[in-house]
Amino acid sequence: MSKLFGYILSPIFYILFGLFLCIFHPIQWLSFKLLGYKAHKISVDVLNFFLTYSQLSLFNSISFKNDYNLPTDRPIIFAANHQSMYDIPSLIWFLRKYSAKFISKIELTKGIPSISINLRLGGGANINRKDNKQAISEIIKLGRRMKENNWSTVIFPEGTRAKDGKVKTFQFGGIATILKVVPNALVVPVAIENSWKIVRFGMYPLTTGNALKWTVLKPIEPEGKTANEITLEAENEIRKVLGQELEQNIVSGAE
């Protein structure tokens, strides 16, 4: 039934989603050029509010839970599992208080309304996955901006989307690189549930009636722990929420 309704409702969702991207593209540009970074950030936050709640057109529910009083005067590394592209707008919106940035593929900085301009102007790291030296350099630069501005960063340590919702082994390279630059950054796991179900049949039809959830978990203090230990702890806390088997060790440091 979810698939059947998806055939009907997916075009409506795509029209809304695409419309918001096109509307906010010039708004972002004007905000940045006329009023600077802060105005641009507000425009991005508002855009991602609309992108997040576009899911209601598919009768997907949105739930965000954060029981922790996270600091705003200290950089944070949010480590989340990754299920679909629809994880990202909600993370930007719900974590807007913490100025969360992303590590993105450099290919996305061109050709996509609103998204590309935000990647170029928003302060995140745009990396070339085929050029390890460039990727590490960009992540280090991001770490410096985090340190200077008390920004936060969202990292998907799996390195790719889990299309079946099963958490892949977390890689500790990204967290390790940022912690070298910002050793006092708080590491906060975020569990994402059910967004993979939206695209279980691909781009069309999208499925309907999913309970989409984002849950902020207990922060991890990095002091006295290796990046490997921190990453494993974050992964297992997320696995607990998702009811998946715990990981015993990390076998790779690749991002």
CSV table of C-alpha atoms in Angstrom, one decimal:
chain,number,residue,atom,x,y,z
A,1,MET,CA,0.0,0.0,0.0
A,2,SER,CA,2.9,2.3,0.8
A,3,LYS,CA,4.3,1.7,-2.6
A,4,LEU,CA,0.9,2.3,-4.3
A,5,PHE,CA,0.4,5.6,-2.6
A,6,GLY,CA,4.0,6.5,-3.5
A,7,TYR,CA,3.2,6.4,-7.2
A,8,ILE,CA,0.6,9.0,-6.6
A,9,LEU,CA,2.3,11.2,-4.0
A,10,SER,CA,5.9,11.1,-5.2
A,11,PRO,CA,5.4,13.7,-8.0
A,12,ILE,CA,3.8,16.1,-5.5
A,13,PHE,CA,6.8,15.7,-3.2
A,14,TYR,CA,9.3,16.2,-5.9
A,15,ILE,CA,7.5,19.4,-7.1
A,16,LEU,CA,7.5,20.8,-3.6
A,17,PHE,CA,11.1,19.8,-3.0
A,18,GLY,CA,12.4,21.2,-6.3
A,19,LEU,CA,10.3,24.4,-5.9
A,20,PHE,CA,11.9,25.2,-2.5
A,21,LEU,CA,15.4,24.6,-3.9
A,22,CYS,CA,14.7,26.9,-6.8
A,23,ILE,CA,13.1,29.6,-4.7
A,24,PHE,CA,15.9,29.7,-2.1
A,25,HIS,CA,18.7,29.7,-4.6
A,26,PRO,CA,18.5,33.5,-5.3
A,27,ILE,CA,17.6,34.2,-1.7
A,28,GLN,CA,20.8,32.5,-0.6
A,29,TRP,CA,22.9,34.5,-3.1
A,30,LEU,CA,21.3,37.8,-2.2
A,31,SER,CA,21.5,37.1,1.5
A,32,PHE,CA,25.2,36.4,1.3
A,33,LYS,CA,26.1,39.2,-1.0
A,34,LEU,CA,24.1,41.9,0.7
A,35,LEU,CA,24.1,40.9,4.4
A,36,GLY,CA,26.9,38.3,4.8
A,37,TYR,CA,27.3,34.9,6.4
A,38,LYS,CA,24.7,35.2,9.2
A,39,ALA,CA,21.9,36.2,6.8
A,40,HIS,CA,22.9,33.4,4.4
A,41,LYS,CA,22.8,30.9,7.3
A,42,ILE,CA,19.3,32.0,8.2
A,43,SER,CA,18.2,31.5,4.6
A,44,VAL,CA,19.7,28.0,4.6
A,45,ASP,CA,18.0,27.1,7.9
A,46,VAL,CA,14.6,28.2,6.6
A,47,LEU,CA,15.2,26.3,3.3
A,48,ASN,CA,15.9,23.1,5.2
A,49,PHE,CA,12.8,23.6,7.4
A,50,PHE,CA,10.7,23.5,4.2
A,51,LEU,CA,12.7,20.6,2.8
A,52,THR,CA,12.3,18.6,6.0
A,53,TYR,CA,8.6,19.1,6.2
A,54,SER,CA,8.1,18.4,2.5
A,55,GLN,CA,8.0,14.8,3.8
A,56,LEU,CA,4.5,15.4,5.1
A,57,SER,CA,3.3,15.3,1.5
A,58,LEU,CA,4.3,11.6,1.6
A,59,PHE,CA,2.5,11.2,5.0
A,60,ASN,CA,5.9,10.6,6.5
A,61,SER,CA,6.1,11.7,10.1
A,62,ILE,CA,9.1,13.8,11.5
A,63,SER,CA,10.5,13.2,15.0
A,64,PHE,CA,13.6,14.8,16.5
A,65,LYS,CA,14.6,14.0,20.1
A,66,ASN,CA,17.4,15.7,22.1
A,67,ASP,CA,17.4,15.2,25.8
A,68,TYR,CA,20.9,16.7,26.3
A,69,ASN,CA,21.8,20.3,26.9
A,70,LEU,CA,24.6,20.5,24.4
A,71,PRO,CA,27.1,23.5,24.5
A,72,THR,CA,27.0,26.3,22.0
A,73,ASP,CA,30.4,27.7,23.1
A,74,ARG,CA,32.3,24.5,22.1
A,75,PRO,CA,32.7,22.7,18.7
A,76,ILE,CA,30.8,19.5,18.3
A,77,ILE,CA,31.3,16.6,16.0
A,78,PHE,CA,27.9,15.0,15.3
A,79,ALA,CA,28.5,11.4,14.2
A,80,ALA,CA,25.5,9.9,12.5
A,81,ASN,CA,24.5,6.8,10.6
A,82,HIS,CA,23.5,7.6,7.0
A,83,GLN,CA,20.5,6.1,5.3
A,84,SER,CA,19.4,8.5,2.5
A,85,MET,CA,19.9,12.0,1.1
A,86,TYR,CA,16.9,13.0,3.1
A,87,ASP,CA,18.9,12.7,6.3
A,88,ILE,CA,20.7,15.9,5.6
A,89,PRO,CA,18.0,18.7,5.4
A,90,SER,CA,16.6,17.6,8.8
A,91,LEU,CA,20.1,17.5,10.4
A,92,ILE,CA,20.7,21.1,9.1
A,93,TRP,CA,17.3,22.3,10.4
A,94,PHE,CA,17.3,20.5,13.8
A,95,LEU,CA,21.0,21.2,14.5
A,96,ARG,CA,20.9,24.8,13.3
A,97,LYS,CA,21.6,26.1,16.8
A,98,TYR,CA,25.1,24.5,16.6
A,99,SER,CA,26.0,25.8,13.1
A,100,ALA,CA,26.5,22.2,11.8
A,101,LYS,CA,28.6,21.9,8.7
A,102,PHE,CA,29.1,18.9,6.4
A,103,ILE,CA,31.9,17.1,4.6
A,104,SER,CA,30.6,16.8,1.0
A,105,LYS,CA,31.7,15.5,-2.4
A,106,ILE,CA,33.2,18.3,-4.4
A,107,GLU,CA,31.1,17.3,-7.4
A,108,LEU,CA,28.0,18.6,-5.5
A,109,THR,CA,29.3,22.2,-5.5
A,110,LYS,CA,28.0,22.7,-9.1
A,111,GLY,CA,24.7,22.4,-10.9
A,112,ILE,CA,22.2,21.8,-8.0
A,113,PRO,CA,20.0,24.7,-7.1
A,114,SER,CA,20.4,25.9,-3.5
A,115,ILE,CA,22.5,22.9,-2.5
A,116,SER,CA,25.6,23.8,-4.6
A,117,ILE,CA,25.6,27.4,-3.6
A,118,ASN,CA,25.3,26.5,0.1
A,119,LEU,CA,28.2,24.1,-0.2
A,120,ARG,CA,30.4,26.8,-1.7
A,121,LEU,CA,29.4,29.6,0.7
A,122,GLY,CA,28.4,27.7,3.9
A,123,GLY,CA,31.8,26.9,5.4
A,124,GLY,CA,31.8,23.1,5.1
A,125,ALA,CA,34.5,20.9,3.5
A,126,ASN,CA,34.1,19.9,-0.1
A,127,ILE,CA,36.4,17.0,-0.8
A,128,ASN,CA,37.7,15.1,-3.8
A,129,ARG,CA,37.4,11.4,-2.8
A,130,LYS,CA,40.0,10.5,-5.5
A,131,ASP,CA,42.5,12.9,-4.0
A,132,ASN,CA,43.3,11.9,-0.4
A,133,LYS,CA,45.7,14.8,0.1
A,134,GLN,CA,43.1,17.4,-0.9
A,135,ALA,CA,40.4,15.7,1.2
A,136,ILE,CA,42.5,15.7,4.4
A,137,SER,CA,43.5,19.3,3.7
A,138,GLU,CA,39.9,20.4,3.4
A,139,ILE,CA,38.9,18.6,6.6
A,140,ILE,CA,41.8,20.3,8.4
A,141,LYS,CA,40.6,23.7,7.2
A,142,LEU,CA,37.1,22.8,8.4
A,143,GLY,CA,38.5,21.9,11.8
A,144,ARG,CA,40.2,25.3,12.0
A,145,ARG,CA,36.9,27.1,11.1
A,146,MET,CA,35.2,25.0,13.8
A,147,LYS,CA,37.8,26.1,16.3
A,148,GLU,CA,37.6,29.8,15.3
A,149,ASN,CA,33.8,30.1,15.2
A,150,ASN,CA,32.6,27.3,17.6
A,151,TRP,CA,31.0,25.6,14.6
A,152,SER,CA,30.0,22.0,14.6
A,153,THR,CA,30.3,19.3,11.9
A,154,VAL,CA,28.1,16.4,11.0
A,155,ILE,CA,30.1,13.3,9.9
A,156,PHE,CA,28.8,10.1,8.4
A,157,PRO,CA,31.5,7.7,9.5
A,158,GLU,CA,30.1,4.8,7.4
A,159,GLY,CA,31.3,6.7,4.3
A,160,THR,CA,28.3,5.7,2.3
A,161,ARG,CA,24.5,5.3,2.7
A,162,ALA,CA,23.1,2.1,4.3
A,163,LYS,CA,20.4,1.4,1.7
A,164,ASP,CA,18.9,-1.4,3.8
A,165,GLY,CA,19.1,0.6,7.1
A,166,LYS,CA,21.8,-1.7,8.5
A,167,VAL,CA,24.6,0.3,10.0
A,168,LYS,CA,27.9,-0.2,8.3
A,169,THR,CA,31.2,-0.3,10.2
A,170,PHE,CA,32.2,3.3,11.2
A,171,GLN,CA,35.6,4.5,9.9
A,172,PHE,CA,37.5,6.7,12.3
A,173,GLY,CA,39.6,8.7,9.9
A,174,GLY,CA,37.3,11.8,9.7
A,175,ILE,CA,36.8,12.1,13.4
A,176,ALA,CA,40.5,11.6,14.0
A,177,THR,CA,41.5,14.3,11.6
A,178,ILE,CA,39.1,16.9,13.1
A,179,LEU,CA,40.1,16.0,16.7
A,180,LYS,CA,43.7,16.6,15.8
A,181,VAL,CA,42.8,20.2,15.0
A,182,VAL,CA,40.0,20.6,17.6
A,183,PRO,CA,41.0,18.3,20.4
A,184,ASN,CA,38.3,19.7,22.7
A,185,ALA,CA,35.4,19.0,20.3
A,186,LEU,CA,32.6,17.1,21.9
A,187,VAL,CA,31.5,14.0,20.0
A,188,VAL,CA,27.8,13.4,19.8
A,189,PRO,CA,26.2,10.4,18.2
A,190,VAL,CA,22.9,10.8,16.3
A,191,ALA,CA,20.7,7.9,15.4
A,192,ILE,CA,18.7,8.2,12.2
A,193,GLU,CA,15.8,5.8,11.7
A,194,ASN,CA,13.7,4.8,8.7
A,195,SER,CA,14.8,7.3,6.1
A,196,TRP,CA,16.2,4.4,4.0
A,197,LYS,CA,12.6,3.2,3.6
A,198,ILE,CA,11.7,6.3,1.6
A,199,VAL,CA,13.9,5.2,-1.2
A,200,ARG,CA,13.7,1.5,-0.8
A,201,PHE,CA,12.4,1.3,-4.4
A,202,GLY,CA,14.8,3.9,-5.7
A,203,MET,CA,13.9,7.4,-6.8
A,204,TYR,CA,10.4,6.4,-7.8
A,205,PRO,CA,8.1,5.6,-6.3
A,206,LEU,CA,9.1,7.0,-2.9
A,207,THR,CA,7.3,5.2,0.0
A,208,THR,CA,4.8,6.8,2.3
A,209,GLY,CA,3.7,6.5,5.9
A,210,ASN,CA,7.3,6.2,7.4
A,211,ALA,CA,8.1,7.3,10.9
A,212,LEU,CA,11.3,9.3,10.3
A,213,LYS,CA,13.3,9.8,13.5
A,214,TRP,CA,16.5,11.6,14.5
A,215,THR,CA,17.7,11.0,18.1
A,216,VAL,CA,20.6,12.8,19.7
A,217,LEU,CA,22.5,10.4,22.0
A,218,LYS,CA,24.7,10.8,25.0
A,219,PRO,CA,27.8,13.0,24.3
A,220,ILE,CA,31.2,11.5,24.3
A,221,GLU,CA,34.1,13.4,25.9
A,222,PRO,CA,37.2,12.8,23.8
A,223,GLU,CA,39.7,13.3,26.6
A,224,GLY,CA,41.7,10.2,27.4
A,225,LYS,CA,40.2,8.2,24.4
A,226,THR,CA,41.6,7.4,21.0
A,227,ALA,CA,39.6,8.3,17.9
A,228,ASN,CA,39.2,4.6,17.3
A,229,GLU,CA,37.5,4.2,20.8
A,230,ILE,CA,35.4,7.3,20.3
A,231,THR,CA,34.1,6.1,16.9
A,232,LEU,CA,33.4,2.6,18.1
A,233,GLU,CA,31.4,4.0,21.1
A,234,ALA,CA,29.4,6.3,18.9
A,235,GLU,CA,28.6,3.5,16.5
A,236,ASN,CA,27.5,1.1,19.2
A,237,GLU,CA,25.3,3.7,20.8
A,238,ILE,CA,23.6,4.2,17.5
A,239,ARG,CA,23.3,0.4,17.0
A,240,LYS,CA,21.6,0.1,20.4
A,241,VAL,CA,18.9,2.6,19.4
A,242,LEU,CA,18.4,0.8,16.1
A,243,GLY,CA,18.3,-2.6,17.7
A,244,GLN,CA,21.3,-3.9,15.7
A,245,GLU,CA,24.2,-6.1,16.7
A,246,LEU,CA,27.1,-4.3,18.4
A,247,GLU,CA,30.4,-3.9,16.6
A,248,GLN,CA,33.4,-5.3,18.5
A,249,ASN,CA,36.2,-3.4,16.8
A,250,ILE,CA,37.1,-1.0,14.0
A,251,VAL,CA,39.2,-2.5,11.2
A,252,SER,CA,39.9,0.6,9.1
A,253,GLY,CA,40.7,4.3,9.5
A,254,ALA,CA,39.7,5.3,6.0
A,255,GLU,CA,37.1,8.1,5.7
